[in-house]
């Protein structure tokens, strides 16, 4: 199930304060009723709908790096991950696998140029005629 964006959480909260039911709001945003319930409980406890900091290893790339990698590969589908690592601006040294992971997250797949059949002398003669 998709996460609610910060704007959607604020809209849902406004609807709750206006008296709309949790189930109606949940149907509108295509989430479960318990999601809206937890949002309301968290707002009452903290007074905010902002995301809390998450645990885990920090990402090696920024959002700008991710966009750069994605655009570079959209412009030239046959680039290798290692060539993207070398072209990244700044002092960061990423692994090829990190670039592959970012491409996978963006829904891009590896491409390989098509190699046609080798043309023989007979092929060339037939083409001229």
PDB file of C-alpha atoms in Angstrom:
ATOM      1  CA  UNK A   1       0.000   0.000   0.000  1.00  0.00           C
ATOM      2  CA  UNK A   2       1.360   3.436  -0.882  1.00  0.00           C
ATOM      3  CA  UNK A   3       2.470   5.878   1.787  1.00  0.00           C
ATOM      4  CA  UNK A   4       0.533   9.076   2.209  1.00  0.00           C
ATOM      5  CA  UNK A   5       2.500  12.169   1.261  1.00  0.00           C
ATOM      6  CA  UNK A   6       2.813  14.980   3.763  1.00  0.00           C
ATOM      7  CA  UNK A   7       0.212  17.000   1.842  1.00  0.00           C
ATOM      8  CA  UNK A   8      -2.214  14.057   1.806  1.00  0.00           C
ATOM      9  CA  UNK A   9      -1.743  13.581   5.562  1.00  0.00           C
ATOM     10  CA  UNK A  10      -2.574  17.247   6.134  1.00  0.00           C
ATOM     11  CA  UNK A  11      -5.662  16.999   3.928  1.00  0.00           C
ATOM     12  CA  UNK A  12      -6.788  13.838   5.737  1.00  0.00           C
ATOM     13  CA  UNK A  13      -6.262  15.562   9.063  1.00  0.00           C
ATOM     14  CA  UNK A  14      -8.350  18.534   7.918  1.00  0.00           C
ATOM     15  CA  UNK A  15     -11.149  16.194   6.882  1.00  0.00           C
ATOM     16  CA  UNK A  16     -10.999  14.458  10.266  1.00  0.00           C
ATOM     17  CA  UNK A  17     -11.255  17.794  12.047  1.00  0.00           C
ATOM     18  CA  UNK A  18     -14.198  18.718   9.795  1.00  0.00           C
ATOM     19  CA  UNK A  19     -16.031  15.623  11.024  1.00  0.00           C
ATOM     20  CA  UNK A  20     -15.645  13.212   8.096  1.00  0.00           C
ATOM     21  CA  UNK A  21     -15.400   9.544   9.081  1.00  0.00           C
ATOM     22  CA  UNK A  22     -12.082   7.695   9.098  1.00  0.00           C
ATOM     23  CA  UNK A  23     -13.400   5.033   6.737  1.00  0.00           C
ATOM     24  CA  UNK A  24     -14.560   7.620   4.173  1.00  0.00           C
ATOM     25  CA  UNK A  25     -11.168   9.333   4.270  1.00  0.00           C
ATOM     26  CA  UNK A  26      -9.413   5.969   3.950  1.00  0.00           C
ATOM     27  CA  UNK A  27     -11.491   5.105   0.866  1.00  0.00           C
ATOM     28  CA  UNK A  28     -10.693   8.493  -0.680  1.00  0.00           C
ATOM     29  CA  UNK A  29      -6.914   8.002  -0.275  1.00  0.00           C
ATOM     30  CA  UNK A  30      -6.982   4.226  -0.990  1.00  0.00           C
ATOM     31  CA  UNK A  31      -5.462   3.306   2.363  1.00  0.00           C
ATOM     32  CA  UNK A  32      -6.731   1.237   5.261  1.00  0.00           C
ATOM     33  CA  UNK A  33      -8.847   2.756   8.000  1.00  0.00           C
ATOM     34  CA  UNK A  34      -6.139   1.911  10.548  1.00  0.00           C
ATOM     35  CA  UNK A  35      -3.717   4.173   8.648  1.00  0.00           C
ATOM     36  CA  UNK A  36      -6.028   7.140   9.171  1.00  0.00           C
ATOM     37  CA  UNK A  37      -6.583   6.113  12.787  1.00  0.00           C
ATOM     38  CA  UNK A  38      -2.824   5.985  13.470  1.00  0.00           C
ATOM     39  CA  UNK A  39      -2.413   9.360  11.753  1.00  0.00           C
ATOM     40  CA  UNK A  40      -5.035  10.876  14.066  1.00  0.00           C
ATOM     41  CA  UNK A  41      -3.505   9.335  17.208  1.00  0.00           C
ATOM     42  CA  UNK A  42      -0.032  10.543  16.237  1.00  0.00           C
ATOM     43  CA  UNK A  43      -1.327  14.055  15.535  1.00  0.00           C
ATOM     44  CA  UNK A  44      -3.059  14.201  18.908  1.00  0.00           C
ATOM     45  CA  UNK A  45       0.128  13.045  20.661  1.00  0.00           C
ATOM     46  CA  UNK A  46       2.689  15.179  18.799  1.00  0.00           C
ATOM     47  CA  UNK A  47       0.697  17.935  17.105  1.00  0.00           C
ATOM     48  CA  UNK A  48       2.444  17.158  13.821  1.00  0.00           C
ATOM     49  CA  UNK A  49       2.020  14.940  10.769  1.00  0.00           C
ATOM     50  CA  UNK A  50       5.715  15.077   9.768  1.00  0.00           C
ATOM     51  CA  UNK A  51       7.666  11.884   9.131  1.00  0.00           C
ATOM     52  CA  UNK A  52       9.839  10.678  11.971  1.00  0.00           C
ATOM     53  CA  UNK A  53      13.528  10.024  11.336  1.00  0.00           C
ATOM     54  CA  UNK A  54      14.194   6.471  10.211  1.00  0.00           C
ATOM     55  CA  UNK A  55      16.896   4.108  11.335  1.00  0.00           C
ATOM     56  CA  UNK A  56      19.247   2.322   9.000  1.00  0.00           C
ATOM     57  CA  UNK A  57      22.294   2.975   6.931  1.00  0.00           C
ATOM     58  CA  UNK A  58      22.362   6.374   5.193  1.00  0.00           C
ATOM     59  CA  UNK A  59      22.109   6.327   1.406  1.00  0.00           C
ATOM     60  CA  UNK A  60      25.331   6.748  -0.538  1.00  0.00           C
ATOM     61  CA  UNK A  61      23.637   9.017  -3.079  1.00  0.00           C
ATOM     62  CA  UNK A  62      21.583  12.156  -2.770  1.00  0.00           C
ATOM     63  CA  UNK A  63      18.318  12.752  -4.607  1.00  0.00           C
ATOM     64  CA  UNK A  64      20.260  14.920  -7.074  1.00  0.00           C
ATOM     65  CA  UNK A  65      22.715  12.077  -7.771  1.00  0.00           C
ATOM     66  CA  UNK A  66      19.805   9.684  -8.289  1.00  0.00           C
ATOM     67  CA  UNK A  67      18.224  12.086 -10.813  1.00  0.00           C
ATOM     68  CA  UNK A  68      21.561  12.505 -12.601  1.00  0.00           C
ATOM     69  CA  UNK A  69      22.042   8.740 -12.924  1.00  0.00           C
ATOM     70  CA  UNK A  70      18.471   8.215 -14.132  1.00  0.00           C
ATOM     71  CA  UNK A  71      18.596  11.013 -16.721  1.00  0.00           C
ATOM     72  CA  UNK A  72      22.007   9.921 -17.984  1.00  0.00           C
ATOM     73  CA  UNK A  73      20.708   6.413 -18.638  1.00  0.00           C
ATOM     74  CA  UNK A  74      17.462   7.635 -20.156  1.00  0.00           C
ATOM     75  CA  UNK A  75      19.439   9.714 -22.644  1.00  0.00           C
ATOM     76  CA  UNK A  76      21.686   6.800 -23.562  1.00  0.00           C
ATOM     77  CA  UNK A  77      20.173   3.405 -22.753  1.00  0.00           C
ATOM     78  CA  UNK A  78      23.369   1.506 -23.498  1.00  0.00           C
ATOM     79  CA  UNK A  79      25.612   3.113 -20.867  1.00  0.00           C
ATOM     80  CA  UNK A  80      27.294   0.849 -18.380  1.00  0.00           C
ATOM     81  CA  UNK A  81      27.033   1.415 -14.651  1.00  0.00           C
ATOM     82  CA  UNK A  82      30.795   1.951 -14.402  1.00  0.00           C
ATOM     83  CA  UNK A  83      30.691   4.785 -16.946  1.00  0.00           C
ATOM     84  CA  UNK A  84      28.020   6.507 -14.860  1.00  0.00           C
ATOM     85  CA  UNK A  85      30.142   6.200 -11.733  1.00  0.00           C
ATOM     86  CA  UNK A  86      33.034   7.936 -13.475  1.00  0.00           C
ATOM     87  CA  UNK A  87      30.786  10.725 -14.787  1.00  0.00           C
ATOM     88  CA  UNK A  88      29.205  11.577 -11.424  1.00  0.00           C
ATOM     89  CA  UNK A  89      30.019  15.120 -10.349  1.00  0.00           C
ATOM     90  CA  UNK A  90      31.742  15.683  -7.030  1.00  0.00           C
ATOM     91  CA  UNK A  91      34.220  13.712  -4.946  1.00  0.00           C
ATOM     92  CA  UNK A  92      31.875  10.770  -4.266  1.00  0.00           C
ATOM     93  CA  UNK A  93      33.062   7.328  -5.223  1.00  0.00           C
ATOM     94  CA  UNK A  94      30.147   4.979  -5.726  1.00  0.00           C
ATOM     95  CA  UNK A  95      30.234   1.341  -6.604  1.00  0.00           C
ATOM     96  CA  UNK A  96      28.841   0.074  -9.890  1.00  0.00           C
ATOM     97  CA  UNK A  97      26.308  -1.947  -7.925  1.00  0.00           C
ATOM     98  CA  UNK A  98      24.938   1.201  -6.271  1.00  0.00           C
ATOM     99  CA  UNK A  99      24.287   2.685  -9.718  1.00  0.00           C
ATOM    100  CA  UNK A 100      22.568  -0.547 -10.798  1.00  0.00           C
ATOM    101  CA  UNK A 101      20.420  -0.413  -7.654  1.00  0.00           C
ATOM    102  CA  UNK A 102      19.361   3.177  -8.391  1.00  0.00           C
ATOM    103  CA  UNK A 103      18.515   2.269 -11.984  1.00  0.00           C
ATOM    104  CA  UNK A 104      16.463  -0.672 -10.758  1.00  0.00           C
ATOM    105  CA  UNK A 105      14.597   1.607  -8.316  1.00  0.00           C
ATOM    106  CA  UNK A 106      13.846   3.947 -11.232  1.00  0.00           C
ATOM    107  CA  UNK A 107      12.429   1.042 -13.249  1.00  0.00           C
ATOM    108  CA  UNK A 108      15.236   1.016 -15.825  1.00  0.00           C
ATOM    109  CA  UNK A 109      16.665  -2.238 -17.087  1.00  0.00           C
ATOM    110  CA  UNK A 110      20.016  -3.102 -18.642  1.00  0.00           C
ATOM    111  CA  UNK A 111      20.190  -2.812 -22.405  1.00  0.00           C
ATOM    112  CA  UNK A 112      22.613  -4.278 -24.899  1.00  0.00           C
ATOM    113  CA  UNK A 113      23.115  -3.002 -28.445  1.00  0.00           C
ATOM    114  CA  UNK A 114      21.791  -5.344 -31.118  1.00  0.00           C
ATOM    115  CA  UNK A 115      24.445  -6.934 -33.292  1.00  0.00           C
ATOM    116  CA  UNK A 116      23.292  -7.826 -36.767  1.00  0.00           C
ATOM    117  CA  UNK A 117      24.457 -10.728 -38.917  1.00  0.00           C
ATOM    118  CA  UNK A 118      27.835 -10.373 -40.608  1.00  0.00           C
ATOM    119  CA  UNK A 119      27.387  -9.394 -44.255  1.00  0.00           C
ATOM    120  CA  UNK A 120      29.202 -11.579 -46.760  1.00  0.00           C
ATOM    121  CA  UNK A 121      30.401 -10.616 -50.212  1.00  0.00           C
ATOM    122  CA  UNK A 122      27.227 -12.182 -51.663  1.00  0.00           C
ATOM    123  CA  UNK A 123      25.042  -9.982 -49.423  1.00  0.00           C
ATOM    124  CA  UNK A 124      26.803  -6.871 -50.668  1.00  0.00           C
ATOM    125  CA  UNK A 125      26.418  -7.935 -54.292  1.00  0.00           C
ATOM    126  CA  UNK A 126      22.698  -8.598 -53.826  1.00  0.00           C
ATOM    127  CA  UNK A 127      22.241  -5.221 -52.191  1.00  0.00           C
ATOM    128  CA  UNK A 128      23.915  -3.381 -55.086  1.00  0.00           C
ATOM    129  CA  UNK A 129      21.739  -5.112 -57.695  1.00  0.00           C
TER     130      UNK A 129
END
